[in-house]
mmCIF file of C-alpha atoms in Angstrom:
data_model
loop_
_atom_site.group_PDB
_atom_site.id
_atom_site.type_symbol
_atom_site.label_atom_id
_atom_site.label_comp_id
_atom_site.label_asym_id
_atom_site.label_seq_id
_atom_site.Cartn_x
_atom_site.Cartn_y
_atom_site.Cartn_z
ATOM 1 C CA UNK A 1 -42.389 -10.410 -20.823
ATOM 2 C CA UNK A 2 -46.215 -11.269 -19.570
ATOM 3 C CA UNK A 3 -48.118 -13.884 -18.956
ATOM 4 C CA UNK A 4 -49.243 -14.656 -22.355
ATOM 5 C CA UNK A 5 -45.739 -14.458 -23.340
ATOM 6 C CA UNK A 6 -44.771 -17.243 -20.542
ATOM 7 C CA UNK A 7 -47.728 -19.546 -21.719
ATOM 8 C CA UNK A 8 -47.031 -19.114 -24.688
ATOM 9 C CA UNK A 9 -44.928 -22.309 -25.386
ATOM 10 C CA UNK A 10 -46.842 -24.993 -23.678
ATOM 11 C CA UNK A 11 -49.880 -23.531 -24.843
ATOM 12 C CA UNK A 12 -49.025 -23.523 -28.654
ATOM 13 C CA UNK A 13 -48.111 -27.029 -28.320
ATOM 14 C CA UNK A 14 -51.326 -28.006 -27.511
ATOM 15 C CA UNK A 15 -53.245 -25.573 -29.886
ATOM 16 C CA UNK A 16 -50.982 -27.408 -33.002
ATOM 17 C CA UNK A 17 -51.828 -30.274 -31.634
ATOM 18 C CA UNK A 18 -55.673 -29.501 -30.728
ATOM 19 C CA UNK A 19 -55.689 -28.424 -34.616
ATOM 20 C CA UNK A 20 -54.967 -31.021 -35.516
ATOM 21 C CA UNK A 21 -56.637 -33.259 -34.156
ATOM 22 C CA UNK A 22 -59.832 -31.119 -35.573
ATOM 23 C CA UNK A 23 -59.225 -32.004 -38.818
ATOM 24 C CA UNK A 24 -61.361 -35.202 -38.019
ATOM 25 C CA UNK A 25 -64.239 -32.908 -37.217
ATOM 26 C CA UNK A 26 -65.960 -31.515 -33.680
ATOM 27 C CA UNK A 27 -68.972 -33.028 -32.090
ATOM 28 C CA UNK A 28 -72.130 -31.848 -34.728
ATOM 29 C CA UNK A 29 -74.001 -29.191 -32.457
ATOM 30 C CA UNK A 30 -70.550 -28.077 -30.565
ATOM 31 C CA UNK A 31 -70.242 -24.348 -29.717
ATOM 32 C CA UNK A 32 -67.871 -24.715 -31.465
ATOM 33 C CA UNK A 33 -68.429 -24.082 -35.408
ATOM 34 C CA UNK A 34 -69.968 -20.633 -35.627
ATOM 35 C CA UNK A 35 -66.582 -20.250 -33.596
ATOM 36 C CA UNK A 36 -65.347 -21.965 -36.669
ATOM 37 C CA UNK A 37 -67.722 -19.718 -39.321
ATOM 38 C CA UNK A 38 -66.787 -16.310 -38.113
ATOM 39 C CA UNK A 39 -63.055 -16.323 -37.166
ATOM 40 C CA UNK A 40 -62.160 -18.285 -39.976
ATOM 41 C CA UNK A 41 -59.133 -20.318 -38.658
ATOM 42 C CA UNK A 42 -57.729 -22.476 -36.210
ATOM 43 C CA UNK A 43 -57.235 -22.377 -32.584
ATOM 44 C CA UNK A 44 -53.775 -22.624 -32.941
ATOM 45 C CA UNK A 45 -53.292 -20.127 -35.835
ATOM 46 C CA UNK A 46 -55.957 -16.911 -34.443
ATOM 47 C CA UNK A 47 -53.915 -17.773 -30.892
ATOM 48 C CA UNK A 48 -49.889 -17.025 -32.784
ATOM 49 C CA UNK A 49 -51.262 -14.411 -34.946
ATOM 50 C CA UNK A 50 -53.051 -13.237 -31.415
ATOM 51 C CA UNK A 51 -49.624 -13.166 -29.104
ATOM 52 C CA UNK A 52 -47.427 -10.220 -32.445
ATOM 53 C CA UNK A 53 -50.426 -7.720 -30.417
ATOM 54 C CA UNK A 54 -47.823 -5.690 -28.319
ATOM 55 C CA UNK A 55 -49.802 -2.638 -26.165
ATOM 56 C CA UNK A 56 -45.697 -0.543 -25.620
ATOM 57 C CA UNK A 57 -45.542 0.338 -29.811
ATOM 58 C CA UNK A 58 -49.990 1.527 -29.259
ATOM 59 C CA UNK A 59 -48.392 3.311 -25.849
ATOM 60 C CA UNK A 60 -46.015 5.201 -27.455
ATOM 61 C CA UNK A 61 -47.244 5.589 -30.198
ATOM 62 C CA UNK A 62 -49.887 7.984 -28.172
ATOM 63 C CA UNK A 63 -46.940 9.594 -26.446
ATOM 64 C CA UNK A 64 -45.298 10.370 -30.080
ATOM 65 C CA UNK A 65 -49.006 12.550 -31.035
ATOM 66 C CA UNK A 66 -48.782 14.140 -27.642
ATOM 67 C CA UNK A 67 -45.180 15.411 -28.616
ATOM 68 C CA UNK A 68 -46.878 17.300 -31.631
ATOM 69 C CA UNK A 69 -48.656 19.079 -30.113
ATOM 70 C CA UNK A 70 -46.436 21.778 -28.445
ATOM 71 C CA UNK A 71 -45.285 22.632 -32.134
ATOM 72 C CA UNK A 72 -49.348 23.624 -32.691
ATOM 73 C CA UNK A 73 -49.175 25.414 -29.111
ATOM 74 C CA UNK A 74 -46.314 27.488 -30.741
ATOM 75 C CA UNK A 75 -47.944 28.265 -33.655
ATOM 76 C CA UNK A 76 -50.567 29.605 -31.951
ATOM 77 C CA UNK A 77 -49.042 31.521 -29.614
ATOM 78 C CA UNK A 78 -47.033 32.779 -32.489
ATOM 79 C CA UNK A 79 -50.810 33.776 -34.573
ATOM 80 C CA UNK A 80 -52.211 35.366 -31.366
ATOM 81 C CA UNK A 81 -49.299 37.886 -30.420
ATOM 82 C CA UNK A 82 -50.376 41.807 -31.233
ATOM 83 C CA UNK A 83 -50.860 43.503 -34.710
ATOM 84 C CA UNK A 84 -47.856 46.189 -34.146
ATOM 85 C CA UNK A 85 -49.514 47.410 -37.510
ATOM 86 C CA UNK A 86 -53.006 48.849 -38.672
ATOM 87 C CA UNK A 87 -55.371 49.628 -42.076
ATOM 88 C CA UNK A 88 -57.307 47.206 -43.689
ATOM 89 C CA UNK A 89 -54.617 44.679 -44.557
ATOM 90 C CA UNK A 90 -54.618 44.335 -40.888
ATOM 91 C CA UNK A 91 -58.060 43.798 -40.575
ATOM 92 C CA UNK A 92 -57.689 41.368 -43.754
ATOM 93 C CA UNK A 93 -54.813 39.951 -41.956
ATOM 94 C CA UNK A 94 -56.249 39.628 -38.480
ATOM 95 C CA UNK A 95 -59.676 38.235 -39.796
ATOM 96 C CA UNK A 96 -57.485 35.390 -41.244
ATOM 97 C CA UNK A 97 -55.695 33.973 -38.741
ATOM 98 C CA UNK A 98 -58.454 33.836 -35.920
ATOM 99 C CA UNK A 99 -60.261 30.900 -39.015
ATOM 100 C CA UNK A 100 -56.764 29.736 -38.422
ATOM 101 C CA UNK A 101 -56.315 29.772 -34.767
ATOM 102 C CA UNK A 102 -59.726 28.385 -35.020
ATOM 103 C CA UNK A 103 -58.454 25.219 -37.231
ATOM 104 C CA UNK A 104 -55.503 24.687 -35.384
ATOM 105 C CA UNK A 105 -57.196 24.935 -31.293
ATOM 106 C CA UNK A 106 -60.543 25.704 -30.865
ATOM 107 C CA UNK A 107 -62.757 22.283 -30.265
ATOM 108 C CA UNK A 108 -62.996 18.527 -30.885
ATOM 109 C CA UNK A 109 -62.407 19.556 -34.752
ATOM 110 C CA UNK A 110 -59.168 21.745 -34.941
ATOM 111 C CA UNK A 111 -56.243 19.953 -35.791
ATOM 112 C CA UNK A 112 -54.905 19.908 -31.567
ATOM 113 C CA UNK A 113 -58.615 18.615 -31.020
ATOM 114 C CA UNK A 114 -58.101 15.557 -33.538
ATOM 115 C CA UNK A 115 -54.071 14.752 -32.509
ATOM 116 C CA UNK A 116 -55.521 14.635 -29.168
ATOM 117 C CA UNK A 117 -58.270 12.264 -30.463
ATOM 118 C CA UNK A 118 -55.502 9.718 -31.594
ATOM 119 C CA UNK A 119 -53.804 9.404 -29.124
ATOM 120 C CA UNK A 120 -56.480 9.103 -26.812
ATOM 121 C CA UNK A 121 -57.090 6.224 -29.539
ATOM 122 C CA UNK A 122 -53.935 5.006 -29.429
ATOM 123 C CA UNK A 123 -54.081 4.473 -25.330
ATOM 124 C CA UNK A 124 -57.470 2.446 -26.141
ATOM 125 C CA UNK A 125 -55.564 0.571 -27.747
ATOM 126 C CA UNK A 126 -53.047 -0.271 -25.988
ATOM 127 C CA UNK A 127 -55.710 -0.801 -22.880
ATOM 128 C CA UNK A 128 -57.300 -3.589 -24.763
ATOM 129 C CA UNK A 129 -54.273 -5.152 -25.854
ATOM 130 C CA UNK A 130 -53.194 -5.560 -22.162
ATOM 131 C CA UNK A 131 -56.172 -6.211 -21.144
ATOM 132 C CA UNK A 132 -57.531 -8.925 -23.556
ATOM 133 C CA UNK A 133 -54.117 -10.702 -23.198
ATOM 134 C CA UNK A 134 -54.732 -11.331 -19.794
ATOM 135 C CA UNK A 135 -58.228 -12.635 -20.139
ATOM 136 C CA UNK A 136 -56.328 -14.410 -23.108
ATOM 137 C CA UNK A 137 -53.553 -15.767 -21.237
ATOM 138 C CA UNK A 138 -55.974 -16.937 -18.295
ATOM 139 C CA UNK A 139 -58.093 -19.107 -20.284
ATOM 140 C CA UNK A 140 -54.934 -20.627 -21.808
ATOM 141 C CA UNK A 141 -53.760 -21.340 -18.380
ATOM 142 C CA UNK A 142 -56.994 -23.115 -17.637
ATOM 143 C CA UNK A 143 -57.556 -25.068 -20.478
ATOM 144 C CA UNK A 144 -53.568 -26.010 -20.421
ATOM 145 C CA UNK A 145 -54.696 -27.725 -16.821
ATOM 146 C CA UNK A 146 -57.605 -29.104 -18.106
ATOM 147 C CA UNK A 147 -58.481 -32.796 -18.577
ATOM 148 C CA UNK A 148 -59.183 -32.157 -21.632
ATOM 149 C CA UNK A 149 -55.643 -31.432 -22.753
ATOM 150 C CA UNK A 150 -54.456 -34.401 -20.888
ATOM 151 C CA UNK A 151 -56.360 -36.156 -23.766
ATOM 152 C CA UNK A 152 -55.483 -34.170 -26.290
ATOM 153 C CA UNK A 153 -51.274 -35.467 -24.890
ATOM 154 C CA UNK A 154 -52.484 -38.467 -25.506
ATOM 155 C CA UNK A 155 -54.357 -38.483 -28.474
ATOM 156 C CA UNK A 156 -51.223 -36.204 -30.345
ATOM 157 C CA UNK A 157 -48.758 -38.401 -28.687
ATOM 158 C CA UNK A 158 -45.624 -39.456 -30.796
ATOM 159 C CA UNK A 159 -46.274 -42.787 -32.808
ATOM 160 C CA UNK A 160 -50.577 -42.362 -32.394
ATOM 161 C CA UNK A 161 -52.172 -41.365 -35.291
ATOM 162 C CA UNK A 162 -55.642 -39.331 -35.085
ATOM 163 C CA UNK A 163 -59.034 -41.149 -36.480
ATOM 164 C CA UNK A 164 -60.521 -40.085 -39.456
ATOM 165 C CA UNK A 165 -63.647 -41.746 -39.398
ATOM 166 C CA UNK A 166 -65.843 -43.109 -36.310
ATOM 167 C CA UNK A 167 -67.142 -41.958 -33.037
ATOM 168 C CA UNK A 168 -64.747 -39.115 -31.790
ATOM 169 C CA UNK A 169 -62.412 -39.892 -29.331
ATOM 170 C CA UNK A 170 -61.779 -38.968 -26.143
ATOM 171 C CA UNK A 171 -58.664 -36.568 -27.312
ATOM 172 C CA UNK A 172 -60.946 -35.525 -30.436
ATOM 173 C CA UNK A 173 -63.789 -33.868 -28.050
ATOM 174 C CA UNK A 174 -61.786 -32.709 -26.118
ATOM 175 C CA UNK A 175 -59.914 -30.302 -28.588
ATOM 176 C CA UNK A 176 -63.288 -29.402 -29.786
ATOM 177 C CA UNK A 177 -64.065 -28.142 -26.365
ATOM 178 C CA UNK A 178 -60.059 -26.166 -26.104
ATOM 179 C CA UNK A 179 -60.610 -24.973 -29.876
ATOM 180 C CA UNK A 180 -63.957 -23.316 -28.422
ATOM 181 C CA UNK A 181 -62.189 -22.013 -25.327
ATOM 182 C CA UNK A 182 -59.786 -20.270 -27.330
ATOM 183 C CA UNK A 183 -61.681 -19.390 -29.719
ATOM 184 C CA UNK A 184 -64.322 -17.372 -27.681
ATOM 185 C CA UNK A 185 -62.172 -15.504 -26.047
ATOM 186 C CA UNK A 186 -60.634 -14.675 -28.884
ATOM 187 C CA UNK A 187 -63.781 -13.333 -30.469
ATOM 188 C CA UNK A 188 -64.301 -10.664 -27.340
ATOM 189 C CA UNK A 189 -61.012 -9.406 -26.894
ATOM 190 C CA UNK A 190 -61.357 -8.538 -30.995
ATOM 191 C CA UNK A 191 -65.770 -7.717 -30.456
ATOM 192 C CA UNK A 192 -63.522 -5.079 -28.390
ATOM 193 C CA UNK A 193 -62.110 -3.700 -30.242
ATOM 194 C CA UNK A 194 -64.474 -3.240 -33.353
ATOM 195 C CA UNK A 195 -66.187 -1.637 -30.799
ATOM 196 C CA UNK A 196 -63.085 1.653 -29.551
ATOM 197 C CA UNK A 197 -63.373 1.595 -33.332
ATOM 198 C CA UNK A 198 -66.880 2.805 -33.852
ATOM 199 C CA UNK A 199 -66.793 4.349 -30.548
ATOM 200 C CA UNK A 200 -63.517 6.828 -31.191
ATOM 201 C CA UNK A 201 -64.117 6.799 -35.164
ATOM 202 C CA UNK A 202 -66.137 10.201 -35.100
ATOM 203 C CA UNK A 203 -63.659 12.275 -33.053
ATOM 204 C CA UNK A 204 -60.547 10.299 -35.806
ATOM 205 C CA UNK A 205 -62.211 11.941 -38.996
ATOM 206 C CA UNK A 206 -60.588 14.926 -40.644
ATOM 207 C CA UNK A 207 -60.099 18.113 -39.738
ATOM 208 C CA UNK A 208 -62.593 19.625 -41.844
ATOM 209 C CA UNK A 209 -60.821 23.932 -42.988
ATOM 210 C CA UNK A 210 -63.559 26.058 -41.388
ATOM 211 C CA UNK A 211 -64.260 29.298 -43.721
ATOM 212 C CA UNK A 212 -65.715 32.047 -43.276
ATOM 213 C CA UNK A 213 -69.095 32.215 -44.576
ATOM 214 C CA UNK A 214 -67.488 36.047 -45.368
ATOM 215 C CA UNK A 215 -64.005 37.309 -46.040
ATOM 216 C CA UNK A 216 -62.959 40.718 -45.864
ATOM 217 C CA UNK A 217 -60.278 41.435 -48.894
ATOM 218 C CA UNK A 218 -58.003 44.084 -48.887
ATOM 219 C CA UNK A 219 -58.061 44.201 -52.703
ATOM 220 C CA UNK A 220 -61.252 44.947 -53.230
ATOM 221 C CA UNK A 221 -63.504 44.687 -50.411
ATOM 222 C CA UNK A 222 -66.100 42.280 -49.035
ATOM 223 C CA UNK A 223 -67.142 39.563 -50.222
ATOM 224 C CA UNK A 224 -69.898 40.156 -52.671
ATOM 225 C CA UNK A 225 -73.101 40.286 -51.246
ATOM 226 C CA UNK A 226 -71.878 42.599 -48.737
ATOM 227 C CA UNK A 227 -71.116 46.277 -48.001
ATOM 228 C CA UNK A 228 -68.443 48.205 -46.540
ATOM 229 C CA UNK A 229 -67.265 51.491 -47.241
ATOM 230 C CA UNK A 230 -63.514 50.986 -49.036
ATOM 231 C CA UNK A 231 -60.826 52.276 -47.001
ATOM 232 C CA UNK A 232 -57.987 54.391 -48.474
ATOM 233 C CA UNK A 233 -54.306 53.442 -48.226
#
């Protein structure tokens, strides 16, 4: 349980009241409006969705991916064992296994390189979730203890219906301010996720098969366009 979990009950209750008051509107020109247009969701629902994000599953995914690297290491080791035979077939096999070795574990575009990048991306996402949850918890703690929260609680007390006409009450104005602060920190959090995806996307692309331009073939000689003396069997 982290700080956001501890604030979940009072925070979600406050934002439920905020969502109710926002049905009456918000001050014209308030900074809440662009945030609502961007997020397309009220703060209560936005917080509930965000709270489902946990760092542990992402960190676990990174560890699980790294375990697969050992299997590729074993395959690479088998491919580097010295040949006990020679001839044109051995030469062709040697060329093929060299190409396969490069595909398995040579550089960031190899399979191992992509696995390491995938694990690194999972770790980065786990760190993003942990840091974002802390930032949201800090904002939630601030708004729970604010004067705006007191106004919201008073405006949504049992037996008191929110106004839907005339000037906005202090509770409705407070709801707009709380909503803006919560949506603003969530926007920053999601911007961080989009930034991570842009940064990691090139390293997460499909690993291309880097075929040799010419390939020795023991059955009918080199590829067309090359010259070679055939070796008898």
